[in-house]
PDB file of C-alpha atoms in Angstrom:
ATOM      1  CA  UNK A   1      20.763   6.525 -58.435  1.00  0.00           C
ATOM      2  CA  UNK A   2      23.122   3.745 -57.661  1.00  0.00           C
ATOM      3  CA  UNK A   3      23.870   4.966 -54.035  1.00  0.00           C
ATOM      4  CA  UNK A   4      20.271   4.943 -52.748  1.00  0.00           C
ATOM      5  CA  UNK A   5      20.601   1.794 -51.012  1.00  0.00           C
ATOM      6  CA  UNK A   6      23.721   2.905 -49.320  1.00  0.00           C
ATOM      7  CA  UNK A   7      21.911   5.909 -48.308  1.00  0.00           C
ATOM      8  CA  UNK A   8      18.972   4.004 -46.682  1.00  0.00           C
ATOM      9  CA  UNK A   9      21.548   1.764 -44.733  1.00  0.00           C
ATOM     10  CA  UNK A  10      23.215   4.948 -43.471  1.00  0.00           C
ATOM     11  CA  UNK A  11      19.919   6.316 -42.131  1.00  0.00           C
ATOM     12  CA  UNK A  12      19.467   2.874 -40.461  1.00  0.00           C
ATOM     13  CA  UNK A  13      22.959   3.133 -38.726  1.00  0.00           C
ATOM     14  CA  UNK A  14      22.160   6.719 -37.576  1.00  0.00           C
ATOM     15  CA  UNK A  15      18.709   5.549 -36.163  1.00  0.00           C
ATOM     16  CA  UNK A  16      20.336   2.707 -34.222  1.00  0.00           C
ATOM     17  CA  UNK A  17      23.187   5.177 -32.917  1.00  0.00           C
ATOM     18  CA  UNK A  18      20.466   7.492 -31.564  1.00  0.00           C
ATOM     19  CA  UNK A  19      18.814   4.471 -29.847  1.00  0.00           C
ATOM     20  CA  UNK A  20      22.066   3.664 -28.163  1.00  0.00           C
ATOM     21  CA  UNK A  21      22.252   7.237 -27.055  1.00  0.00           C
ATOM     22  CA  UNK A  22      18.854   7.135 -25.500  1.00  0.00           C
ATOM     23  CA  UNK A  23      19.946   3.767 -23.672  1.00  0.00           C
ATOM     24  CA  UNK A  24      23.188   5.506 -22.459  1.00  0.00           C
ATOM     25  CA  UNK A  25      20.939   8.150 -21.133  1.00  0.00           C
ATOM     26  CA  UNK A  26      18.775   5.865 -19.294  1.00  0.00           C
ATOM     27  CA  UNK A  27      21.418   3.840 -17.816  1.00  0.00           C
ATOM     28  CA  UNK A  28      23.294   6.972 -16.723  1.00  0.00           C
ATOM     29  CA  UNK A  29      20.324   8.140 -14.893  1.00  0.00           C
ATOM     30  CA  UNK A  30      19.343   4.996 -13.324  1.00  0.00           C
ATOM     31  CA  UNK A  31      19.650   6.614  -9.783  1.00  0.00           C
ATOM     32  CA  UNK A  32      18.876  10.169 -10.621  1.00  0.00           C
ATOM     33  CA  UNK A  33      16.007  11.172  -8.159  1.00  0.00           C
ATOM     34  CA  UNK A  34      15.570  14.730  -9.398  1.00  0.00           C
ATOM     35  CA  UNK A  35      14.935  15.798 -13.002  1.00  0.00           C
ATOM     36  CA  UNK A  36      14.073  19.197 -14.378  1.00  0.00           C
ATOM     37  CA  UNK A  37      10.356  18.836 -13.269  1.00  0.00           C
ATOM     38  CA  UNK A  38      11.143  17.987  -9.623  1.00  0.00           C
ATOM     39  CA  UNK A  39      10.131  14.262 -10.373  1.00  0.00           C
ATOM     40  CA  UNK A  40      12.648  11.549 -10.703  1.00  0.00           C
ATOM     41  CA  UNK A  41      14.227  11.062 -14.236  1.00  0.00           C
ATOM     42  CA  UNK A  42      11.796   9.400 -16.596  1.00  0.00           C
ATOM     43  CA  UNK A  43      12.896   6.684 -19.036  1.00  0.00           C
ATOM     44  CA  UNK A  44      13.211   7.816 -22.572  1.00  0.00           C
ATOM     45  CA  UNK A  45      12.107   5.935 -25.651  1.00  0.00           C
ATOM     46  CA  UNK A  46      13.142   6.834 -29.189  1.00  0.00           C
ATOM     47  CA  UNK A  47      10.272   6.801 -31.907  1.00  0.00           C
ATOM     48  CA  UNK A  48      11.272   5.656 -35.112  1.00  0.00           C
ATOM     49  CA  UNK A  49       9.625   6.857 -38.475  1.00  0.00           C
ATOM     50  CA  UNK A  50       9.674   5.505 -41.887  1.00  0.00           C
ATOM     51  CA  UNK A  51      10.286   8.252 -44.619  1.00  0.00           C
ATOM     52  CA  UNK A  52       9.360   7.401 -48.152  1.00  0.00           C
ATOM     53  CA  UNK A  53      11.865   8.572 -50.700  1.00  0.00           C
ATOM     54  CA  UNK A  54       9.477   9.307 -53.721  1.00  0.00           C
ATOM     55  CA  UNK A  55      12.283   9.331 -56.079  1.00  0.00           C
ATOM     56  CA  UNK A  56      13.385   5.764 -55.853  1.00  0.00           C
ATOM     57  CA  UNK A  57      10.574   4.153 -53.946  1.00  0.00           C
ATOM     58  CA  UNK A  58      12.795   3.076 -51.125  1.00  0.00           C
ATOM     59  CA  UNK A  59      11.865   3.940 -47.550  1.00  0.00           C
ATOM     60  CA  UNK A  60      14.514   5.615 -45.144  1.00  0.00           C
ATOM     61  CA  UNK A  61      14.135   5.737 -41.378  1.00  0.00           C
ATOM     62  CA  UNK A  62      14.540   8.604 -38.998  1.00  0.00           C
ATOM     63  CA  UNK A  63      14.135   9.228 -35.385  1.00  0.00           C
ATOM     64  CA  UNK A  64      10.879  11.426 -35.125  1.00  0.00           C
ATOM     65  CA  UNK A  65      11.242  12.304 -31.396  1.00  0.00           C
ATOM     66  CA  UNK A  66      12.462  11.032 -28.251  1.00  0.00           C
ATOM     67  CA  UNK A  67       9.555  10.409 -25.915  1.00  0.00           C
ATOM     68  CA  UNK A  68       9.326  10.008 -22.246  1.00  0.00           C
ATOM     69  CA  UNK A  69       8.061   6.382 -20.867  1.00  0.00           C
ATOM     70  CA  UNK A  70       5.386   7.707 -18.523  1.00  0.00           C
ATOM     71  CA  UNK A  71       3.488   4.383 -18.446  1.00  0.00           C
ATOM     72  CA  UNK A  72       5.776   2.582 -16.165  1.00  0.00           C
ATOM     73  CA  UNK A  73       5.645   3.464 -12.530  1.00  0.00           C
ATOM     74  CA  UNK A  74       8.564   4.902 -10.538  1.00  0.00           C
ATOM     75  CA  UNK A  75      10.302   2.558  -8.525  1.00  0.00           C
ATOM     76  CA  UNK A  76       9.790   2.951  -4.627  1.00  0.00           C
ATOM     77  CA  UNK A  77      12.646   2.195  -2.371  1.00  0.00           C
ATOM     78  CA  UNK A  78      12.607   2.052   1.324  1.00  0.00           C
ATOM     79  CA  UNK A  79      15.542   4.114   2.453  1.00  0.00           C
ATOM     80  CA  UNK A  80      14.835   6.362   5.382  1.00  0.00           C
ATOM     81  CA  UNK A  81      18.193   7.922   5.580  1.00  0.00           C
ATOM     82  CA  UNK A  82      17.999   9.328   2.064  1.00  0.00           C
ATOM     83  CA  UNK A  83      17.462  13.020   2.141  1.00  0.00           C
ATOM     84  CA  UNK A  84      14.951  12.683  -0.702  1.00  0.00           C
ATOM     85  CA  UNK A  85      12.799  10.090   1.167  1.00  0.00           C
ATOM     86  CA  UNK A  86       9.186  11.109   1.886  1.00  0.00           C
ATOM     87  CA  UNK A  87       7.607  10.905   5.362  1.00  0.00           C
ATOM     88  CA  UNK A  88       6.885   7.121   5.140  1.00  0.00           C
ATOM     89  CA  UNK A  89      10.777   6.663   4.391  1.00  0.00           C
ATOM     90  CA  UNK A  90      10.424   5.767   0.713  1.00  0.00           C
ATOM     91  CA  UNK A  91      12.446   7.221  -2.195  1.00  0.00           C
ATOM     92  CA  UNK A  92      10.950   7.597  -5.682  1.00  0.00           C
ATOM     93  CA  UNK A  93      13.337   6.141  -7.951  1.00  0.00           C
ATOM     94  CA  UNK A  94      13.541   6.512 -11.688  1.00  0.00           C
ATOM     95  CA  UNK A  95      11.391   3.981 -13.944  1.00  0.00           C
ATOM     96  CA  UNK A  96      14.546   2.684 -15.652  1.00  0.00           C
ATOM     97  CA  UNK A  97      15.187  -1.018 -15.432  1.00  0.00           C
ATOM     98  CA  UNK A  98      18.812  -1.781 -16.270  1.00  0.00           C
ATOM     99  CA  UNK A  99      17.993  -5.278 -17.462  1.00  0.00           C
ATOM    100  CA  UNK A 100      15.474  -3.872 -20.100  1.00  0.00           C
ATOM    101  CA  UNK A 101      18.070  -1.147 -21.128  1.00  0.00           C
ATOM    102  CA  UNK A 102      20.454  -4.069 -21.580  1.00  0.00           C
ATOM    103  CA  UNK A 103      18.203  -5.782 -23.927  1.00  0.00           C
ATOM    104  CA  UNK A 104      17.637  -2.555 -25.865  1.00  0.00           C
ATOM    105  CA  UNK A 105      21.424  -2.107 -26.234  1.00  0.00           C
ATOM    106  CA  UNK A 106      21.707  -5.565 -27.653  1.00  0.00           C
ATOM    107  CA  UNK A 107      18.755  -4.825 -30.139  1.00  0.00           C
ATOM    108  CA  UNK A 108      20.575  -1.676 -31.076  1.00  0.00           C
ATOM    109  CA  UNK A 109      24.074  -3.008 -31.717  1.00  0.00           C
ATOM    110  CA  UNK A 110      22.578  -6.105 -33.682  1.00  0.00           C
ATOM    111  CA  UNK A 111      20.313  -3.983 -35.843  1.00  0.00           C
ATOM    112  CA  UNK A 112      23.513  -1.532 -36.398  1.00  0.00           C
ATOM    113  CA  UNK A 113      25.440  -4.502 -37.601  1.00  0.00           C
ATOM    114  CA  UNK A 114      22.677  -5.650 -39.965  1.00  0.00           C
ATOM    115  CA  UNK A 115      22.683  -2.140 -41.424  1.00  0.00           C
ATOM    116  CA  UNK A 116      26.413  -2.324 -41.677  1.00  0.00           C
ATOM    117  CA  UNK A 117      26.416  -5.677 -43.491  1.00  0.00           C
ATOM    118  CA  UNK A 118      23.812  -4.400 -45.804  1.00  0.00           C
ATOM    119  CA  UNK A 119      25.921  -1.336 -46.508  1.00  0.00           C
ATOM    120  CA  UNK A 120      29.065  -3.456 -47.054  1.00  0.00           C
ATOM    121  CA  UNK A 121      27.351  -5.907 -49.258  1.00  0.00           C
ATOM    122  CA  UNK A 122      26.000  -3.192 -51.438  1.00  0.00           C
ATOM    123  CA  UNK A 123      29.316  -1.786 -51.591  1.00  0.00           C
ATOM    124  CA  UNK A 124      30.801  -5.058 -52.485  1.00  0.00           C
ATOM    125  CA  UNK A 125      28.183  -5.643 -55.356  1.00  0.00           C
ATOM    126  CA  UNK A 126      29.035  -2.043 -56.848  1.00  0.00           C
ATOM    127  CA  UNK A 127      32.736  -2.895 -56.848  1.00  0.00           C
ATOM    128  CA  UNK A 128      32.300  -6.504 -58.349  1.00  0.00           C
ATOM    129  CA  UNK A 129      30.169  -4.885 -60.930  1.00  0.00           C
ATOM    130  CA  UNK A 130      33.165  -2.676 -61.726  1.00  0.00           C
ATOM    131  CA  UNK A 131      35.252  -5.822 -62.317  1.00  0.00           C
ATOM    132  CA  UNK A 132      32.923  -6.358 -65.584  1.00  0.00           C
ATOM    133  CA  UNK A 133      34.635  -3.336 -67.160  1.00  0.00           C
ATOM    134  CA  UNK A 134      38.147  -4.560 -66.304  1.00  0.00           C
ATOM    135  CA  UNK A 135      37.528  -7.961 -68.181  1.00  0.00           C
TER     136      UNK A 135
ATOM    137  CA  UNK B   1       6.698  -7.645 -54.454  1.00  0.00           C
ATOM    138  CA  UNK B   2       8.001  -4.076 -53.694  1.00  0.00           C
ATOM    139  CA  UNK B   3      11.576  -5.124 -54.716  1.00  0.00           C
ATOM    140  CA  UNK B   4      10.273  -6.259 -58.125  1.00  0.00           C
ATOM    141  CA  UNK B   5       8.719  -2.799 -58.589  1.00  0.00           C
ATOM    142  CA  UNK B   6      11.779  -0.964 -57.701  1.00  0.00           C
ATOM    143  CA  UNK B   7      14.014  -3.214 -59.934  1.00  0.00           C
ATOM    144  CA  UNK B   8      11.815  -2.691 -63.056  1.00  0.00           C
ATOM    145  CA  UNK B   9      11.563   0.953 -62.418  1.00  0.00           C
ATOM    146  CA  UNK B  10      15.326   1.238 -62.340  1.00  0.00           C
ATOM    147  CA  UNK B  11      15.735  -0.759 -65.473  1.00  0.00           C
ATOM    148  CA  UNK B  12      13.396   1.763 -67.287  1.00  0.00           C
ATOM    149  CA  UNK B  13      15.386   4.603 -65.967  1.00  0.00           C
ATOM    150  CA  UNK B  14      18.661   2.932 -67.244  1.00  0.00           C
ATOM    151  CA  UNK B  15      17.122   2.333 -70.676  1.00  0.00           C
ATOM    152  CA  UNK B  16      15.752   5.993 -71.061  1.00  0.00           C
ATOM    153  CA  UNK B  17      19.151   7.761 -71.223  1.00  0.00           C
ATOM    154  CA  UNK B  18      20.201   5.017 -73.864  1.00  0.00           C
ATOM    155  CA  UNK B  19      17.587   6.316 -76.395  1.00  0.00           C
ATOM    156  CA  UNK B  20      18.129  10.000 -75.537  1.00  0.00           C
ATOM    157  CA  UNK B  21      21.838   9.554 -76.455  1.00  0.00           C
ATOM    158  CA  UNK B  22      20.805  10.385 -80.173  1.00  0.00           C
ATOM    159  CA  UNK B  23      20.101  14.007 -79.112  1.00  0.00           C
ATOM    160  CA  UNK B  24      22.967  16.547 -79.600  1.00  0.00           C
ATOM    161  CA  UNK B  25      24.642  16.063 -76.126  1.00  0.00           C
ATOM    162  CA  UNK B  26      27.251  13.498 -77.103  1.00  0.00           C
ATOM    163  CA  UNK B  27      29.552  11.329 -75.318  1.00  0.00           C
ATOM    164  CA  UNK B  28      31.872  14.059 -74.570  1.00  0.00           C
ATOM    165  CA  UNK B  29      29.314  15.977 -72.733  1.00  0.00           C
ATOM    166  CA  UNK B  30      28.219  12.958 -70.847  1.00  0.00           C
ATOM    167  CA  UNK B  31      31.604  12.193 -69.707  1.00  0.00           C
ATOM    168  CA  UNK B  32      32.239  15.859 -68.864  1.00  0.00           C
ATOM    169  CA  UNK B  33      29.112  15.997 -66.589  1.00  0.00           C
ATOM    170  CA  UNK B  34      30.093  12.751 -65.086  1.00  0.00           C
ATOM    171  CA  UNK B  35      33.635  13.946 -64.222  1.00  0.00           C
ATOM    172  CA  UNK B  36      32.151  17.041 -62.721  1.00  0.00           C
ATOM    173  CA  UNK B  37      29.819  14.732 -60.406  1.00  0.00           C
ATOM    174  CA  UNK B  38      32.871  12.718 -59.284  1.00  0.00           C
ATOM    175  CA  UNK B  39      34.782  15.750 -58.513  1.00  0.00           C
ATOM    176  CA  UNK B  40      31.944  16.988 -56.464  1.00  0.00           C
ATOM    177  CA  UNK B  41      32.097  13.839 -54.607  1.00  0.00           C
ATOM    178  CA  UNK B  42      35.897  14.015 -54.080  1.00  0.00           C
ATOM    179  CA  UNK B  43      35.344  17.399 -52.699  1.00  0.00           C
ATOM    180  CA  UNK B  44      32.706  16.345 -50.399  1.00  0.00           C
ATOM    181  CA  UNK B  45      34.943  13.497 -49.103  1.00  0.00           C
ATOM    182  CA  UNK B  46      37.687  15.865 -48.642  1.00  0.00           C
ATOM    183  CA  UNK B  47      35.404  18.070 -46.300  1.00  0.00           C
ATOM    184  CA  UNK B  48      34.497  14.949 -44.636  1.00  0.00           C
ATOM    185  CA  UNK B  49      37.802  13.923 -43.961  1.00  0.00           C
ATOM    186  CA  UNK B  50      38.810  17.275 -42.607  1.00  0.00           C
ATOM    187  CA  UNK B  51      35.972  17.291 -40.198  1.00  0.00           C
ATOM    188  CA  UNK B  52      36.899  13.795 -39.004  1.00  0.00           C
ATOM    189  CA  UNK B  53      40.433  14.929 -38.522  1.00  0.00           C
ATOM    190  CA  UNK B  54      39.361  18.130 -36.686  1.00  0.00           C
ATOM    191  CA  UNK B  55      37.162  16.072 -34.239  1.00  0.00           C
ATOM    192  CA  UNK B  56      34.233  18.249 -35.577  1.00  0.00           C
ATOM    193  CA  UNK B  57      31.985  15.094 -36.015  1.00  0.00           C
ATOM    194  CA  UNK B  58      28.100  15.324 -35.790  1.00  0.00           C
ATOM    195  CA  UNK B  59      27.185  12.344 -37.815  1.00  0.00           C
ATOM    196  CA  UNK B  60      30.154   9.838 -38.402  1.00  0.00           C
ATOM    197  CA  UNK B  61      27.963   7.449 -40.558  1.00  0.00           C
ATOM    198  CA  UNK B  62      27.357  10.293 -43.053  1.00  0.00           C
ATOM    199  CA  UNK B  63      30.815  11.281 -43.246  1.00  0.00           C
ATOM    200  CA  UNK B  64      32.061   7.683 -43.835  1.00  0.00           C
ATOM    201  CA  UNK B  65      29.314   7.246 -46.577  1.00  0.00           C
ATOM    202  CA  UNK B  66      30.477  10.424 -48.233  1.00  0.00           C
ATOM    203  CA  UNK B  67      34.095   8.960 -48.390  1.00  0.00           C
ATOM    204  CA  UNK B  68      32.932   5.522 -49.573  1.00  0.00           C
ATOM    205  CA  UNK B  69      30.548   7.072 -52.355  1.00  0.00           C
ATOM    206  CA  UNK B  70      33.563   9.021 -53.719  1.00  0.00           C
ATOM    207  CA  UNK B  71      35.884   6.101 -53.694  1.00  0.00           C
ATOM    208  CA  UNK B  72      33.300   4.115 -55.725  1.00  0.00           C
ATOM    209  CA  UNK B  73      32.633   7.011 -58.093  1.00  0.00           C
ATOM    210  CA  UNK B  74      36.428   7.465 -58.731  1.00  0.00           C
ATOM    211  CA  UNK B  75      36.834   3.735 -59.237  1.00  0.00           C
ATOM    212  CA  UNK B  76      34.062   3.788 -61.643  1.00  0.00           C
ATOM    213  CA  UNK B  77      35.530   6.538 -63.707  1.00  0.00           C
ATOM    214  CA  UNK B  78      38.958   5.211 -63.677  1.00  0.00           C
ATOM    215  CA  UNK B  79      37.657   1.968 -65.149  1.00  0.00           C
ATOM    216  CA  UNK B  80      35.712   3.905 -67.851  1.00  0.00           C
ATOM    217  CA  UNK B  81      39.008   5.867 -68.692  1.00  0.00           C
ATOM    218  CA  UNK B  82      40.939   2.627 -68.830  1.00  0.00           C
ATOM    219  CA  UNK B  83      38.373   1.068 -71.227  1.00  0.00           C
ATOM    220  CA  UNK B  84      38.320   4.188 -73.514  1.00  0.00           C
ATOM    221  CA  UNK B  85      42.111   4.341 -73.743  1.00  0.00           C
ATOM    222  CA  UNK B  86      42.100   0.368 -74.355  1.00  0.00           C
ATOM    223  CA  UNK B  87      39.889   0.821 -77.241  1.00  0.00           C
ATOM    224  CA  UNK B  88      41.802   3.949 -78.581  1.00  0.00           C
ATOM    225  CA  UNK B  89      45.004   1.775 -78.643  1.00  0.00           C
ATOM    226  CA  UNK B  90      43.151  -0.893 -80.166  1.00  0.00           C
ATOM    227  CA  UNK B  91      42.040   1.116 -83.024  1.00  0.00           C
ATOM    228  CA  UNK B  92      45.703   2.622 -83.486  1.00  0.00           C
ATOM    229  CA  UNK B  93      47.214  -0.663 -83.624  1.00  0.00           C
ATOM    230  CA  UNK B  94      44.833  -1.657 -86.527  1.00  0.00           C
ATOM    231  CA  UNK B  95      46.471  -2.387 -89.938  1.00  0.00           C
ATOM    232  CA  UNK B  96      45.422  -0.238 -92.756  1.00  0.00           C
TER     233      UNK B  96
END
């Protein structure tokens, strides 16, 4: 199938788009002190999985799941006026670091561009091949 | 190393239909099924375009891919048609 390479590039773009979605979620919730479990918002990380396409021997990518980053500790901020503060005056903030998310964002856009370039190059190759017929 | 493997596998795939061409399904049948494929692609692209237009977009990349795929298929079949017509005219022009 001549379109297999294009399909693989599309799965790559899709995965990077989901990574961008996750970064957006993390950045939007950088100050959310209450999530569904009563704890502050926990940073989310996408898990990518390689999927072998037996027909062509190529490997596609897909987002297996979106996991929570439970290893990074919550940020503690001294702010006694905050209603969410504990008895010592500390507020538990999400374990999201905007700087880290920015780097993730740059990785996502660069990888997306790489996949897009692969897609366009593949397309150009197919169209150039058609010029053989035209003579 | 992997890339070589894929390349050689693809070449064998291309060669196999070449030898199978001797079987009853002639060039006409081949062309017919090819046209059907292209038509299918075009219909998919139409659906994709409608989805984009209505804003009902779940997966933009996939939709754009469908449209691009149908475009390439259509170009290929147009080239084949042009080539066939050209050959036909060449034969018609032949002096007897």
